[in-house]
Amino acid sequence: MSKLICGRISVSGMSAVFETLSPCPRFPFSCVCSRDDAPDRQRVAPLAVSGDPRAAFARLTSLVAELPRTTVVTATDSYLHAECRSPRGFVDDLECRLCASGPLIHVRSASRIGLLWDMDVNRKRVETLRRRLRETQPG
């Protein structure tokens, strides 16, 4: 089975590093994602960029690295994985992927243990990055 994500074909279950972001886990209250197949309660819009998409992705990578208690685990020119720790030590995974077919950056932010509501921490993280990316766009 395959699905179309961001203009490219990916095999279901394939690692995000190769084609697309990981899906949200079955726990509905601790993950947000811009994947086309994300349920409404988990869906966020991808980050729209103007100008050079690769430059925007590089800015986003820098913005993520500046987040408190955040460690960038993997960073390429089109994919980013970071671990974001809460003050109590809980880890959330943040993934960002530059869309090959347009000026979009897809995002996913999810709690690793997400059995309970995350108090919108993941949604707020994505919206903070969206705002800061927009503020740093040239022009």
PDB file of C-alpha atoms in Angstrom:
ATOM      1  CA  MET A   1       0.000   0.000   0.000  1.00  0.00           C
ATOM      2  CA  SER A   2       1.331   3.451  -0.814  1.00  0.00           C
ATOM      3  CA  LYS A   3       0.179   6.980  -0.201  1.00  0.00           C
ATOM      4  CA  LEU A   4       0.914  10.329  -1.764  1.00  0.00           C
ATOM      5  CA  ILE A   5       2.513  12.726   0.713  1.00  0.00           C
ATOM      6  CA  CYS A   6       3.814  16.070  -0.452  1.00  0.00           C
ATOM      7  CA  GLY A   7       3.978  15.028  -4.079  1.00  0.00           C
ATOM      8  CA  ARG A   8       6.145  11.949  -3.588  1.00  0.00           C
ATOM      9  CA  ILE A   9       5.219   8.287  -3.289  1.00  0.00           C
ATOM     10  CA  SER A  10       6.179   6.620  -0.023  1.00  0.00           C
ATOM     11  CA  VAL A  11       5.663   3.102   1.228  1.00  0.00           C
ATOM     12  CA  SER A  12       3.432   2.878   4.301  1.00  0.00           C
ATOM     13  CA  GLY A  13       5.451   2.426   7.447  1.00  0.00           C
ATOM     14  CA  MET A  14       8.702   3.665   5.885  1.00  0.00           C
ATOM     15  CA  SER A  15      10.971   5.709   8.120  1.00  0.00           C
ATOM     16  CA  ALA A  16      10.531   9.475   7.997  1.00  0.00           C
ATOM     17  CA  VAL A  17      14.163   9.916   7.020  1.00  0.00           C
ATOM     18  CA  PHE A  18      13.461   8.395   3.618  1.00  0.00           C
ATOM     19  CA  GLU A  19      10.192   9.928   2.449  1.00  0.00           C
ATOM     20  CA  THR A  20       7.711  11.300   4.962  1.00  0.00           C
ATOM     21  CA  LEU A  21       7.049  12.021   8.613  1.00  0.00           C
ATOM     22  CA  SER A  22       6.095   9.271  10.996  1.00  0.00           C
ATOM     23  CA  PRO A  23       2.364   9.037  11.694  1.00  0.00           C
ATOM     24  CA  CYS A  24       1.019  10.108  15.070  1.00  0.00           C
ATOM     25  CA  PRO A  25       0.653   7.291  17.582  1.00  0.00           C
ATOM     26  CA  ARG A  26      -2.790   6.007  18.427  1.00  0.00           C
ATOM     27  CA  PHE A  27      -2.949   8.289  21.476  1.00  0.00           C
ATOM     28  CA  PRO A  28      -4.935  11.247  20.132  1.00  0.00           C
ATOM     29  CA  PHE A  29      -4.059  13.943  22.647  1.00  0.00           C
ATOM     30  CA  SER A  30      -0.271  14.041  22.584  1.00  0.00           C
ATOM     31  CA  CYS A  31       0.689  14.497  18.944  1.00  0.00           C
ATOM     32  CA  VAL A  32       0.205  16.971  16.131  1.00  0.00           C
ATOM     33  CA  CYS A  33       1.165  16.428  12.516  1.00  0.00           C
ATOM     34  CA  SER A  34       0.753  18.041   9.112  1.00  0.00           C
ATOM     35  CA  ARG A  35       0.555  14.723   7.264  1.00  0.00           C
ATOM     36  CA  ASP A  36      -2.319  14.588   4.802  1.00  0.00           C
ATOM     37  CA  ASP A  37      -3.713  11.534   6.572  1.00  0.00           C
ATOM     38  CA  ALA A  38      -3.609  12.939  10.138  1.00  0.00           C
ATOM     39  CA  PRO A  39      -6.970  12.926  11.938  1.00  0.00           C
ATOM     40  CA  ASP A  40      -8.555  16.368  12.422  1.00  0.00           C
ATOM     41  CA  ARG A  41      -7.805  16.474  16.167  1.00  0.00           C
ATOM     42  CA  GLN A  42      -4.082  15.947  15.442  1.00  0.00           C
ATOM     43  CA  ARG A  43      -3.790  17.984  12.262  1.00  0.00           C
ATOM     44  CA  VAL A  44      -1.785  21.188  11.975  1.00  0.00           C
ATOM     45  CA  ALA A  45      -1.058  23.074   8.795  1.00  0.00           C
ATOM     46  CA  PRO A  46       2.399  22.648   7.297  1.00  0.00           C
ATOM     47  CA  LEU A  47       4.734  25.620   7.620  1.00  0.00           C
ATOM     48  CA  ALA A  48       4.447  27.800   4.510  1.00  0.00           C
ATOM     49  CA  VAL A  49       7.649  29.487   3.385  1.00  0.00           C
ATOM     50  CA  SER A  50       8.427  32.228   0.913  1.00  0.00           C
ATOM     51  CA  GLY A  51      11.688  32.705  -0.912  1.00  0.00           C
ATOM     52  CA  ASP A  52      14.256  29.929  -1.004  1.00  0.00           C
ATOM     53  CA  PRO A  53      12.768  26.829   0.713  1.00  0.00           C
ATOM     54  CA  ARG A  54      16.222  25.433   1.616  1.00  0.00           C
ATOM     55  CA  ALA A  55      17.195  28.720   3.280  1.00  0.00           C
ATOM     56  CA  ALA A  56      13.899  28.667   5.193  1.00  0.00           C
ATOM     57  CA  PHE A  57      14.599  25.096   6.306  1.00  0.00           C
ATOM     58  CA  ALA A  58      18.068  26.116   7.489  1.00  0.00           C
ATOM     59  CA  ARG A  59      16.483  28.957   9.502  1.00  0.00           C
ATOM     60  CA  LEU A  60      13.981  26.522  10.971  1.00  0.00           C
ATOM     61  CA  THR A  61      16.804  24.183  11.980  1.00  0.00           C
ATOM     62  CA  SER A  62      18.478  27.062  13.830  1.00  0.00           C
ATOM     63  CA  LEU A  63      15.199  28.037  15.506  1.00  0.00           C
ATOM     64  CA  VAL A  64      14.661  24.464  16.696  1.00  0.00           C
ATOM     65  CA  ALA A  65      18.209  24.317  18.094  1.00  0.00           C
ATOM     66  CA  GLU A  66      17.431  27.472  20.110  1.00  0.00           C
ATOM     67  CA  LEU A  67      14.381  25.947  21.821  1.00  0.00           C
ATOM     68  CA  PRO A  68      14.915  25.310  25.542  1.00  0.00           C
ATOM     69  CA  ARG A  69      15.888  21.746  26.515  1.00  0.00           C
ATOM     70  CA  THR A  70      16.031  20.689  22.844  1.00  0.00           C
ATOM     71  CA  THR A  71      18.668  18.527  21.186  1.00  0.00           C
ATOM     72  CA  VAL A  72      18.899  18.196  17.414  1.00  0.00           C
ATOM     73  CA  VAL A  73      19.426  14.483  16.737  1.00  0.00           C
ATOM     74  CA  THR A  74      19.442  14.442  12.925  1.00  0.00           C
ATOM     75  CA  ALA A  75      19.664  17.369  10.529  1.00  0.00           C
ATOM     76  CA  THR A  76      19.998  17.281   6.759  1.00  0.00           C
ATOM     77  CA  ASP A  77      19.093  19.899   4.168  1.00  0.00           C
ATOM     78  CA  SER A  78      15.516  18.531   4.068  1.00  0.00           C
ATOM     79  CA  TYR A  79      14.881  16.567   7.298  1.00  0.00           C
ATOM     80  CA  LEU A  80      15.191  17.397  10.993  1.00  0.00           C
ATOM     81  CA  HIS A  81      14.618  15.285  14.094  1.00  0.00           C
ATOM     82  CA  ALA A  82      14.950  16.844  17.539  1.00  0.00           C
ATOM     83  CA  GLU A  83      14.241  15.711  21.089  1.00  0.00           C
ATOM     84  CA  CYS A  84      12.455  18.267  23.250  1.00  0.00           C
ATOM     85  CA  ARG A  85      12.498  17.638  27.006  1.00  0.00           C
ATOM     86  CA  SER A  86       9.957  18.973  29.466  1.00  0.00           C
ATOM     87  CA  PRO A  87      11.158  20.464  32.756  1.00  0.00           C
ATOM     88  CA  ARG A  88      10.270  17.081  34.321  1.00  0.00           C
ATOM     89  CA  GLY A  89      12.347  15.160  31.771  1.00  0.00           C
ATOM     90  CA  PHE A  90       9.615  13.805  29.490  1.00  0.00           C
ATOM     91  CA  VAL A  91      10.761  13.602  25.861  1.00  0.00           C
ATOM     92  CA  ASP A  92       8.836  14.746  22.805  1.00  0.00           C
ATOM     93  CA  ASP A  93      10.012  14.044  19.264  1.00  0.00           C
ATOM     94  CA  LEU A  94       9.897  16.894  16.756  1.00  0.00           C
ATOM     95  CA  GLU A  95      10.238  16.097  13.055  1.00  0.00           C
ATOM     96  CA  CYS A  96      10.338  18.552  10.166  1.00  0.00           C
ATOM     97  CA  ARG A  97      10.647  17.729   6.468  1.00  0.00           C
ATOM     98  CA  LEU A  98      10.999  20.081   3.540  1.00  0.00           C
ATOM     99  CA  CYS A  99       8.422  19.278   0.875  1.00  0.00           C
ATOM    100  CA  ALA A 100      10.053  18.518  -2.466  1.00  0.00           C
ATOM    101  CA  SER A 101       7.047  19.671  -4.502  1.00  0.00           C
ATOM    102  CA  GLY A 102       6.379  23.084  -3.022  1.00  0.00           C
ATOM    103  CA  PRO A 103       7.285  25.787  -0.499  1.00  0.00           C
ATOM    104  CA  LEU A 104       6.109  23.827   2.552  1.00  0.00           C
ATOM    105  CA  ILE A 105       7.731  22.274   5.599  1.00  0.00           C
ATOM    106  CA  HIS A 106       5.793  19.408   7.108  1.00  0.00           C
ATOM    107  CA  VAL A 107       5.944  19.023  10.887  1.00  0.00           C
ATOM    108  CA  ARG A 108       5.209  16.441  13.556  1.00  0.00           C
ATOM    109  CA  SER A 109       5.575  16.858  17.303  1.00  0.00           C
ATOM    110  CA  ALA A 110       4.687  13.979  19.603  1.00  0.00           C
ATOM    111  CA  SER A 111       5.121  12.836  23.160  1.00  0.00           C
ATOM    112  CA  ARG A 112       6.942   9.520  23.467  1.00  0.00           C
ATOM    113  CA  ILE A 113       4.766   8.293  26.311  1.00  0.00           C
ATOM    114  CA  GLY A 114       1.628  10.256  25.329  1.00  0.00           C
ATOM    115  CA  LEU A 115      -0.989   8.302  27.215  1.00  0.00           C
ATOM    116  CA  LEU A 116      -2.586  11.477  28.531  1.00  0.00           C
ATOM    117  CA  TRP A 117      -3.326  14.922  27.186  1.00  0.00           C
ATOM    118  CA  ASP A 118      -0.102  16.911  26.766  1.00  0.00           C
ATOM    119  CA  MET A 119      -1.758  20.251  27.640  1.00  0.00           C
ATOM    120  CA  ASP A 120      -1.220  21.289  23.991  1.00  0.00           C
ATOM    121  CA  VAL A 121       2.568  21.450  24.433  1.00  0.00           C
ATOM    122  CA  ASN A 122       3.198  19.891  21.017  1.00  0.00           C
ATOM    123  CA  ARG A 123       0.689  22.121  19.223  1.00  0.00           C
ATOM    124  CA  LYS A 124       2.110  25.214  20.947  1.00  0.00           C
ATOM    125  CA  ARG A 125       5.655  24.181  19.951  1.00  0.00           C
ATOM    126  CA  VAL A 126       4.676  23.936  16.287  1.00  0.00           C
ATOM    127  CA  GLU A 127       2.785  27.232  16.367  1.00  0.00           C
ATOM    128  CA  THR A 128       5.740  28.953  18.077  1.00  0.00           C
ATOM    129  CA  LEU A 129       8.043  27.689  15.328  1.00  0.00           C
ATOM    130  CA  ARG A 130       5.543  28.828  12.680  1.00  0.00           C
ATOM    131  CA  ARG A 131       5.463  32.347  14.172  1.00  0.00           C
ATOM    132  CA  ARG A 132       9.248  32.582  14.606  1.00  0.00           C
ATOM    133  CA  LEU A 133       9.899  31.283  11.081  1.00  0.00           C
ATOM    134  CA  ARG A 134       7.519  33.899   9.680  1.00  0.00           C
ATOM    135  CA  GLU A 135       9.234  36.628  11.756  1.00  0.00           C
ATOM    136  CA  THR A 136      12.665  35.676  10.399  1.00  0.00           C
ATOM    137  CA  GLN A 137      11.689  35.481   6.736  1.00  0.00           C
ATOM    138  CA  PRO A 138      13.642  38.033   4.712  1.00  0.00           C
ATOM    139  CA  GLY A 139      11.832  40.842   2.997  1.00  0.00           C
TER     140      GLY A 139
END
